[in-house]
Amino acid sequence: MVSFIGNWVQSILLPSKKVPEPFDPVLDYRCWEILRFCIEKKPSVSISLKLLQPLGCIAKDGLSRVQIGAPCDDHESFLLFERVFDCVSFLFSSNTRAFFNAPVDLWISCVTEAINLVQKVSTNEKKGCTILQNLGNCLLEQFSSFLRFHANPKNIFRPFVDKILDPLLELLVLLNSQANSIKHKHAGSTLKIAEEILSNGLFHPQHLSGYFGLKNLNKGIVKDVKGSYHRHLFERFKGIKAESKAVLLAGFGYLLQLFVTRARNQRTSLAPRGTSFKSPQKTSEGSEEPQQQGESIFEVFMQFMEPLVLECKSYSQKDFSDLGVTKLVEVHCMLKSINEMLATVTEEKIYVPTEDTSEGSYLQFLQEIYRVLILMAEKMYDFWVSALHLEDTNVKKMLPLMFVEIVVAVGHFLEIEYKVMGSDLVKLWSMIFALSAINASSKDIKPCLLLTSKISSLSSQVIRTFSELRQVAHSICTLCNTVRTFRAVAGPDAVPGPFSVASLSSHKCFESLATLLSSQTLRDAICTSINSMPEGQSSRCIEELTVDLTETLKWMKSCDEFVDLETQGEPRLMSRKSVFHQRAELFGRYLSELYTSVLDSITVTASNTTLVAKSVERLVNTIRPNLSQLMRNESINPSKFISSVVGKNLSNKQCANWQKIPSLSWFFAFFFRIYTSCRSLYLQSVGLMPPNLAIEATELVGNSFIVCCGKEWTNTSNIIAEGYFAWIVESAGSLWEVIEILSQSLPRNHSGFTTLFYTLHVMALQRLEDLNRQINAFDFLLEDGTQQFDTEDRGKTELLKDPCCLEAARLTGFMMNYVRTLSSGGTDRTSSWDMSICSLDEDSFHIATWRLLCENIDIWSSHASKKDLKNFFSNLIKFSFVQKRSCRDEESSDCQDSCREITLHTISVELLCDTIIYDQKVLLKNLVSCFCGALKKSTSSFITRADEDNALLNISPDLMEILNKLNNEKLVHTYPDSTHAHGVDKYRICENLLNFCSTVPGFHSNSKSFLQLITYILHLERLLLLTLLSRHYESCNPIELIRLFICCRRAMQNLVLKFGKEYPDSKQYSTSSELLGNSYSLIWLLRSVQEIIGLSHEIFGEHTDQKKNTLFSLVDKTSEIFSTLANMNSKFCLLGPKKQIGSSLKHTASESDTSEHDGQAFDTLENLALEHVKTMAEQLEKTTAGIPVTTKDCKCVIKIENSYDNVCWDKLLCTMSCIGGFLWGLVSAFESTIKDYPTASSEERKLMLHYASNFSRSIAKFETFVDICLHVLFMENKDFGSVDLISCRLPQELLCENGFLNIEVVMDVWTMHQLKDNKLQSDGPPGMKRSLLENLLNGEGPFVAFTLRELYSVSAAIVKLKGLISFSGDVCRKACNPFQHLSLNPMVGTACIALQKIADMSDWPDMFSLVWIDGILRYLEVLGTFPELKLSKELYAQIVNAHVSAIGKCILLQGK
């Protein structure tokens, strides 16, 4: 039955000769579902080979739907394609050979539709298209198997090439372009299938030997020509060219990779590294291929490449201006195909020089390809130059894409065999320069960005390749030679050579050259290649560089045939002037960049130091004749120097106006850069030389301080401290004189000015380093205790030191001039620099000099004036915080591949992260001073009232007035809007400044700056609060205001904390305590937070998580300030400077008066500190007189059982948090004292107990306040008349006045009659509101939860304090028993219940619950540390059990 149904449904699906029915059953999903059912029930059911026809119809229908845009994911269509795919995939999985015997024509008709379908849907990721692609892949996979296992592959080769090759190649190109795209997820799997089909169809194991024999066919073995069906593939390629199918040309290049992959998998495959193939022997399958032994796979590559090379030859003889866009696209695809083959040669190591023929035919073939491509590139380049003015954008876009392939091909040849390009690297560099120049002239076209990247990569690849050949110097010298010939024209009638840039704009040419030589990839390649040289080659590299530099100097002197200096500036000679300018710029900008890059990258080791030094000496000898003309006879003579460079004597008029000679700066820049690099490299070598050689070498340089030390300095005749140019001329003029003359003579708009003066900055720093070494040596010798010199020698040494100090000050002043330019706003501060001197311009010059100053601040800072240091640090703060990070145009940034650009901002931030500023007091002092000014300016931006000005910021804010207005509610809606233009920047700048102040060390060390910072922060808090109270939120974000307020609190807390960690002197302490120790400051800290929290409900709205994070952070920071202040003042009393000095100093008779005076001052300060702590206690004690409530009535009565709903828990949280901070500050002070005095005498203990007694009343009140708050929080008094002693003393109704529940009377009574019944219960007091704990664990009432945390924190601090002052001495026992009246019952009971609730939970509690549970655990931890509490064993066991159960639940919930 199943077989019958299966045959029947197949008969319906197969095409019929009858009249077509109105509905095609092939498109009925039910037929396919029935067929799948039959195959599933009976896998051996007979399948008709003609079923391929309806499968092709399905593919064709899907393709038509996609082409007309019809939806493929509607129910019917989707169901059809899904059922067909299920049926086919099940059929092929159950019977893999179902269609292996099908005729080739049936397969071709079906597969052609499948290929077209896959190609169309591969760019579409819709649901229906995915099913169609899966269906197409399934059919193609089966076709691949059919080809692989066909009985006679030769019979299907021609039909495959004629009918399937074209669509397959087109699909292959498309899939390769999509293979690495995230957007096309299925492209990779489809690509593998397509490659398998091509491999099985064209490169079946039985076909392989025929490809190896194609070489003999070309040699004239006629008898085999007719029998070689492989030629048909290359005949088809000719047809593809004739038909102008560009995409197929690109696909042809992928075939070689498929061939190599298939051949490698055979038994007779390539040996390692591409050794020769052996053609397969005749197999049982009857291969009729000729058996040619020893044929190399490279010859197969030649067969694939030859048609393309012939085509390229034809194009190299054509004029590209006669070609249209279509032909250009064909050329581009052909070049892509060539690159694919060359990539295969590279990856598979097909070319091995040792396996070449004796005639070198393989190398010759590669050279032929290279020669043809270069000829073709020359034609393309000429066309591009002529096409610059064309309006056809399609042509302009194709040209850079074609050259991308040319550049990539050259890179492949470099990797395959460098000999392919011959020994003339200059031509290669010329092409690179020309392409870079023409590309810069067309950079508005998007493909030019890709070409720029490829050119940069090729140039670095050239350097790396010759570095591997140990010929890096050769590649760099040829690069220098090419730079010298850049834009060179022999005369007006001369014909430009290949890749000439004579017709291009000189500006664009030099811009492109700067772009190329300053690219990070090329610079890295040069640096890496020079660094990786063998040690012995370093000196040889310098020698080759010296030879090239000599050629450069000769080349520059030959310029006199082009320029007549007598007629500079005359219009008729502007062209000659241009040539002179070009040579000078090539000389000073580009050649100097290459030379210094090599010199700066050479590695000096102990084994090559002498050779390197000798080579550097010879290099300096090359430039000495020119530089010696500049500073001969202790004077500076620029005109003589210029004459020596250009090789022509200057007239008297020219000597008087030498600074007017154009491009003169490039001459100075060239020689100065070479000299600085040589000097630096030479001094590195000296540092590694043996002592005797080192001394001789320093005599040559003219600075014996580099190596001489000790006794050698004591003989002033041994001290050689000559000028910077002593290596050039013994009695040379000073560097300062050179700088002075050039600064006064050369205008800033002079060509090469930026490069020259950047180099002068480098030279100044080198000289300062020498001077610092000399000055330090002189200071050591002139110390009083050394006694190295007699009076006469000491006087000589002082005379030697003074000129050094003067020269150092002058050089530093020169560098500071450019900092003043930055301050005056004379530059674009948003620009960036790629760290290449070659690319310096007016804007990047300031970035480069700023980087020099920041990186070498330790060298020049000791010689700078106070004004200059202040100016420097003002700019440092401004660039770090006030200015935004540079937003450079993305397109220009993309032109620099691997570009690491820096800005004024990044440099400044890097310096601020360096510890050197904070280690030197002078630098830190200036930084703090400038920072204070920046914070003041930032704070002043929030002032908008007419009656306020910046001068008010210098004095302490009148917090008393603000608090009075807050109490009278006179500030609401009265303060004007403080925002204006750039408001976001204002917040960002201020926030960054405050965050920096919070983290950086040392800002507290100076009392004046410390007070200024605290004053500005208080002013900023005041202005922010007034802005919030004004409720003008239209132009600002109130959340940003609150965040900024938190930054203020964090900064203040960190400043006070750092100040308190170190014992300040009396002056520091007295000045700081005046600002933070008064009652108004303390009230402000608390009241301002309460006001902000009161506003938070309307500001944050539904943003509960953001509200909780923000406000709880604000409360914690305020609490930490109270803790720090209490700790600092208490330690000053308990462990103050008087005690430290008394225990550490041994006074002499002459010191007694001073000691007595200091003792009186410290007594005064201790009293002042005590008063500050008392003030804190009193102010916080006043807050316990009432519980804040939400009622708005001025006077009313609230029943005790309704008080929970009326309490303002957020304000109560602030109060409790500050009380807790104060108490924990006292705890920290007592713990520090006990730790520092573990064996304190009874007298000292009495003093500590006396100090603690000052706060006994306040502590008692805080304890009572906690008890009352707990009662209000947890006790249900409706059903219990007098359930606890607190309820007995609380009236049934409490009076509410001005928003506070008045409990003052209750507090006083309760404090005087504390609980005597200390019977503890682990289940809490009767009537406890247990449901509240469950709600808090679920995340409800976050402010209530945090208030509970602070209640426990305060209680823990009280227990800790009472325990710390319960000393073991008898005196303390008789004085009091601190735990006698400690109220524990409600606290312990509530804690146990909370822990038990956690243990009973089935899931994680709310994350904020863990914070208030932390308060409970902290309380229990404190209880456990004091055995004096005498807890019963039963209670102790219950607490431990509850704690362990909660821990176990947490571990369980974590899954551990």
mmCIF file with all atom_site columns, N, CA and C in Angstrom, residues 775-808:
data_model
loop_
_atom_site.group_PDB
_atom_site.id
_atom_site.type_symbol
_atom_site.label_atom_id
_atom_site.label_alt_id
_atom_site.label_comp_id
_atom_site.label_asym_id
_atom_site.label_entity_id
_atom_site.label_seq_id
_atom_site.pdbx_PDB_ins_code
_atom_site.Cartn_x
_atom_site.Cartn_y
_atom_site.Cartn_z
_atom_site.occupancy
_atom_site.B_iso_or_equiv
_atom_site.pdbx_formal_charge
_atom_site.auth_seq_id
_atom_site.auth_comp_id
_atom_site.auth_asym_id
_atom_site.auth_atom_id
_atom_site.pdbx_PDB_model_num
ATOM 1   N N  . ILE A 1 775 ? 74.924 70.918 37.542 1.00 0.00 ? 775 ILE A N  1
ATOM 2   C CA . ILE A 1 775 ? 74.523 71.700 38.716 1.00 0.00 ? 775 ILE A CA 1
ATOM 3   C C  . ILE A 1 775 ? 74.466 70.814 39.954 1.00 0.00 ? 775 ILE A C  1
ATOM 4   N N  . ASN A 1 776 ? 73.934 69.609 39.820 1.00 0.00 ? 776 ASN A N  1
ATOM 5   C CA . ASN A 1 776 ? 73.879 68.692 40.970 1.00 0.00 ? 776 ASN A CA 1
ATOM 6   C C  . ASN A 1 776 ? 75.280 68.316 41.443 1.00 0.00 ? 776 ASN A C  1
ATOM 7   N N  . ALA A 1 777 ? 76.201 68.152 40.484 1.00 0.00 ? 777 ALA A N  1
ATOM 8   C CA . ALA A 1 777 ? 77.570 67.831 40.872 1.00 0.00 ? 777 ALA A CA 1
ATOM 9   C C  . ALA A 1 777 ? 78.208 68.998 41.624 1.00 0.00 ? 777 ALA A C  1
ATOM 10  N N  . PHE A 1 778 ? 77.980 70.209 41.126 1.00 0.00 ? 778 PHE A N  1
ATOM 11  C CA . PHE A 1 778 ? 78.531 71.385 41.802 1.00 0.00 ? 778 PHE A CA 1
ATOM 12  C C  . PHE A 1 778 ? 77.922 71.552 43.196 1.00 0.00 ? 778 PHE A C  1
ATOM 13  N N  . ASP A 1 779 ? 76.621 71.313 43.304 1.00 0.00 ? 779 ASP A N  1
ATOM 14  C CA . ASP A 1 779 ? 75.970 71.431 44.617 1.00 0.00 ? 779 ASP A CA 1
ATOM 15  C C  . ASP A 1 779 ? 76.562 70.439 45.602 1.00 0.00 ? 779 ASP A C  1
ATOM 16  N N  . PHE A 1 780 ? 76.841 69.247 45.143 1.00 0.00 ? 780 PHE A N  1
ATOM 17  C CA . PHE A 1 780 ? 77.429 68.241 46.027 1.00 0.00 ? 780 PHE A CA 1
ATOM 18  C C  . PHE A 1 780 ? 78.828 68.668 46.474 1.00 0.00 ? 780 PHE A C  1
ATOM 19  N N  . LEU A 1 781 ? 79.603 69.184 45.540 1.00 0.00 ? 781 LEU A N  1
ATOM 20  C CA . LEU A 1 781 ? 80.968 69.575 45.876 1.00 0.00 ? 781 LEU A CA 1
ATOM 21  C C  . LEU A 1 781 ? 81.015 70.802 46.781 1.00 0.00 ? 781 LEU A C  1
ATOM 22  N N  . LEU A 1 782 ? 79.967 71.632 46.710 1.00 0.00 ? 782 LEU A N  1
ATOM 23  C CA . LEU A 1 782 ? 79.944 72.856 47.513 1.00 0.00 ? 782 LEU A CA 1
ATOM 24  C C  . LEU A 1 782 ? 79.258 72.675 48.851 1.00 0.00 ? 782 LEU A C  1
ATOM 25  N N  . GLU A 1 783 ? 78.805 71.453 49.170 1.00 0.00 ? 783 GLU A N  1
ATOM 26  C CA . GLU A 1 783 ? 78.183 71.218 50.468 1.00 0.00 ? 783 GLU A CA 1
ATOM 27  C C  . GLU A 1 783 ? 79.200 71.464 51.575 1.00 0.00 ? 783 GLU A C  1
ATOM 28  N N  . ASP A 1 784 ? 78.683 71.926 52.726 1.00 0.00 ? 784 ASP A N  1
ATOM 29  C CA . ASP A 1 784 ? 79.567 72.305 53.830 1.00 0.00 ? 784 ASP A CA 1
ATOM 30  C C  . ASP A 1 784 ? 80.369 71.129 54.353 1.00 0.00 ? 784 ASP A C  1
ATOM 31  N N  . GLY A 1 785 ? 79.775 69.957 54.381 1.00 0.00 ? 785 GLY A N  1
ATOM 32  C CA . GLY A 1 785 ? 80.434 68.826 55.033 1.00 0.00 ? 785 GLY A CA 1
ATOM 33  C C  . GLY A 1 785 ? 81.399 68.068 54.158 1.00 0.00 ? 785 GLY A C  1
ATOM 34  N N  . THR A 1 786 ? 81.436 68.358 52.850 1.00 0.00 ? 786 THR A N  1
ATOM 35  C CA . THR A 1 786 ? 82.268 67.539 51.968 1.00 0.00 ? 786 THR A CA 1
ATOM 36  C C  . THR A 1 786 ? 83.748 67.857 52.089 1.00 0.00 ? 786 THR A C  1
ATOM 37  N N  . GLN A 1 787 ? 84.101 69.151 52.214 1.00 0.00 ? 787 GLN A N  1
ATOM 38  C CA . GLN A 1 787 ? 85.505 69.584 52.358 1.00 0.00 ? 787 GLN A CA 1
ATOM 39  C C  . GLN A 1 787 ? 86.359 69.021 51.212 1.00 0.00 ? 787 GLN A C  1
ATOM 40  N N  . GLN A 1 788 ? 85.777 69.047 50.008 1.00 0.00 ? 788 GLN A N  1
ATOM 41  C CA . GLN A 1 788 ? 86.509 68.537 48.850 1.00 0.00 ? 788 GLN A CA 1
ATOM 42  C C  . GLN A 1 788 ? 87.479 69.573 48.293 1.00 0.00 ? 788 GLN A C  1
ATOM 43  N N  . PHE A 1 789 ? 87.149 70.867 48.462 1.00 0.00 ? 789 PHE A N  1
ATOM 44  C CA . PHE A 1 789 ? 87.938 71.912 47.842 1.00 0.00 ? 789 PHE A CA 1
ATOM 45  C C  . PHE A 1 789 ? 88.547 72.823 48.891 1.00 0.00 ? 789 PHE A C  1
ATOM 46  N N  . ASP A 1 790 ? 89.646 73.432 48.511 1.00 0.00 ? 790 ASP A N  1
ATOM 47  C CA . ASP A 1 790 ? 90.120 74.550 49.323 1.00 0.00 ? 790 ASP A CA 1
ATOM 48  C C  . ASP A 1 790 ? 89.368 75.801 48.868 1.00 0.00 ? 790 ASP A C  1
ATOM 49  N N  . THR A 1 791 ? 89.668 76.932 49.483 1.00 0.00 ? 791 THR A N  1
ATOM 50  C CA . THR A 1 791 ? 88.922 78.158 49.227 1.00 0.00 ? 791 THR A CA 1
ATOM 51  C C  . THR A 1 791 ? 89.008 78.573 47.764 1.00 0.00 ? 791 THR A C  1
ATOM 52  N N  . GLU A 1 792 ? 90.200 78.449 47.184 1.00 0.00 ? 792 GLU A N  1
ATOM 53  C CA . GLU A 1 792 ? 90.376 78.887 45.799 1.00 0.00 ? 792 GLU A CA 1
ATOM 54  C C  . GLU A 1 792 ? 89.569 78.013 44.835 1.00 0.00 ? 792 GLU A C  1
ATOM 55  N N  . ASP A 1 793 ? 89.639 76.699 45.021 1.00 0.00 ? 793 ASP A N  1
ATOM 56  C CA . ASP A 1 793 ? 88.878 75.790 44.149 1.00 0.00 ? 793 ASP A CA 1
ATOM 57  C C  . ASP A 1 793 ? 87.377 75.949 44.338 1.00 0.00 ? 793 ASP A C  1
ATOM 58  N N  . ARG A 1 794 ? 86.968 76.197 45.566 1.00 0.00 ? 794 ARG A N  1
ATOM 59  C CA . ARG A 1 794 ? 85.530 76.372 45.833 1.00 0.00 ? 794 ARG A CA 1
ATOM 60  C C  . ARG A 1 794 ? 85.014 77.598 45.077 1.00 0.00 ? 794 ARG A C  1
ATOM 61  N N  . GLY A 1 795 ? 85.811 78.642 45.062 1.00 0.00 ? 795 GLY A N  1
ATOM 62  C CA . GLY A 1 795 ? 85.396 79.834 44.324 1.00 0.00 ? 795 GLY A CA 1
ATOM 63  C C  . GLY A 1 795 ? 85.283 79.561 42.831 1.00 0.00 ? 795 GLY A C  1
ATOM 64  N N  . LYS A 1 796 ? 86.217 78.767 42.291 1.00 0.00 ? 796 LYS A N  1
ATOM 65  C CA . LYS A 1 796 ? 86.158 78.419 40.872 1.00 0.00 ? 796 LYS A CA 1
ATOM 66  C C  . LYS A 1 796 ? 84.909 77.604 40.553 1.00 0.00 ? 796 LYS A C  1
ATOM 67  N N  . THR A 1 797 ? 84.584 76.708 41.470 1.00 0.00 ? 797 THR A N  1
ATOM 68  C CA . THR A 1 797 ? 83.398 75.869 41.251 1.00 0.00 ? 797 THR A CA 1
ATOM 69  C C  . THR A 1 797 ? 82.129 76.706 41.256 1.00 0.00 ? 797 THR A C  1
ATOM 70  N N  . GLU A 1 798 ? 82.051 77.669 42.150 1.00 0.00 ? 798 GLU A N  1
ATOM 71  C CA . GLU A 1 798 ? 80.888 78.545 42.183 1.00 0.00 ? 798 GLU A CA 1
ATOM 72  C C  . GLU A 1 798 ? 80.767 79.345 40.896 1.00 0.00 ? 798 GLU A C  1
ATOM 73  N N  . LEU A 1 799 ? 81.928 79.774 40.376 1.00 0.00 ? 799 LEU A N  1
ATOM 74  C CA . LEU A 1 799 ? 81.908 80.487 39.108 1.00 0.00 ? 799 LEU A CA 1
ATOM 75  C C  . LEU A 1 799 ? 81.446 79.595 37.965 1.00 0.00 ? 799 LEU A C  1
ATOM 76  N N  . LEU A 1 800 ? 81.769 78.305 38.048 1.00 0.00 ? 800 LEU A N  1
ATOM 77  C CA . LEU A 1 800 ? 81.303 77.374 37.025 1.00 0.00 ? 800 LEU A CA 1
ATOM 78  C C  . LEU A 1 800 ? 79.815 77.107 37.123 1.00 0.00 ? 800 LEU A C  1
ATOM 79  N N  . LYS A 1 801 ? 79.279 77.103 38.313 1.00 0.00 ? 801 LYS A N  1
ATOM 80  C CA . LYS A 1 801 ? 77.865 76.773 38.522 1.00 0.00 ? 801 LYS A CA 1
ATOM 81  C C  . LYS A 1 801 ? 76.939 77.885 38.040 1.00 0.00 ? 801 LYS A C  1
ATOM 82  N N  . ASP A 1 802 ? 77.321 79.145 38.300 1.00 0.00 ? 802 ASP A N  1
ATOM 83  C CA . ASP A 1 802 ? 76.423 80.258 37.980 1.00 0.00 ? 802 ASP A CA 1
ATOM 84  C C  . ASP A 1 802 ? 76.053 80.318 36.504 1.00 0.00 ? 802 ASP A C  1
ATOM 85  N N  . PRO A 1 803 ? 76.995 80.176 35.589 1.00 0.00 ? 803 PRO A N  1
ATOM 86  C CA . PRO A 1 803 ? 76.597 80.179 34.170 1.00 0.00 ? 803 PRO A CA 1
ATOM 87  C C  . PRO A 1 803 ? 75.672 79.025 33.809 1.00 0.00 ? 803 PRO A C  1
ATOM 88  N N  . CYS A 1 804 ? 75.870 77.891 34.443 1.00 0.00 ? 804 CYS A N  1
ATOM 89  C CA . CYS A 1 804 ? 74.974 76.745 34.184 1.00 0.00 ? 804 CYS A CA 1
ATOM 90  C C  . CYS A 1 804 ? 73.546 77.078 34.582 1.00 0.00 ? 804 CYS A C  1
ATOM 91  N N  . CYS A 1 805 ? 73.387 77.659 35.757 1.00 0.00 ? 805 CYS A N  1
ATOM 92  C CA . CYS A 1 805 ? 72.049 78.021 36.236 1.00 0.00 ? 805 CYS A CA 1
ATOM 93  C C  . CYS A 1 805 ? 71.422 79.065 35.321 1.00 0.00 ? 805 CYS A C  1
ATOM 94  N N  . LEU A 1 806 ? 72.219 80.043 34.889 1.00 0.00 ? 806 LEU A N  1
ATOM 95  C CA . LEU A 1 806 ? 71.691 81.089 34.009 1.00 0.00 ? 806 LEU A CA 1
ATOM 96  C C  . LEU A 1 806 ? 71.249 80.505 32.673 1.00 0.00 ? 806 LEU A C  1
ATOM 97  N N  . GLU A 1 807 ? 72.074 79.633 32.089 1.00 0.00 ? 807 GLU A N  1
ATOM 98  C CA . GLU A 1 807 ? 71.704 79.032 30.808 1.00 0.00 ? 807 GLU A CA 1
ATOM 99  C C  . GLU A 1 807 ? 70.462 78.160 30.947 1.00 0.00 ? 807 GLU A C  1
ATOM 100 N N  . ALA A 1 808 ? 70.365 77.416 32.050 1.00 0.00 ? 808 ALA A N  1
ATOM 101 C CA . ALA A 1 808 ? 69.184 76.569 32.270 1.00 0.00 ? 808 ALA A CA 1
ATOM 102 C C  . ALA A 1 808 ? 67.929 77.423 32.387 1.00 0.00 ? 808 ALA A C  1
#
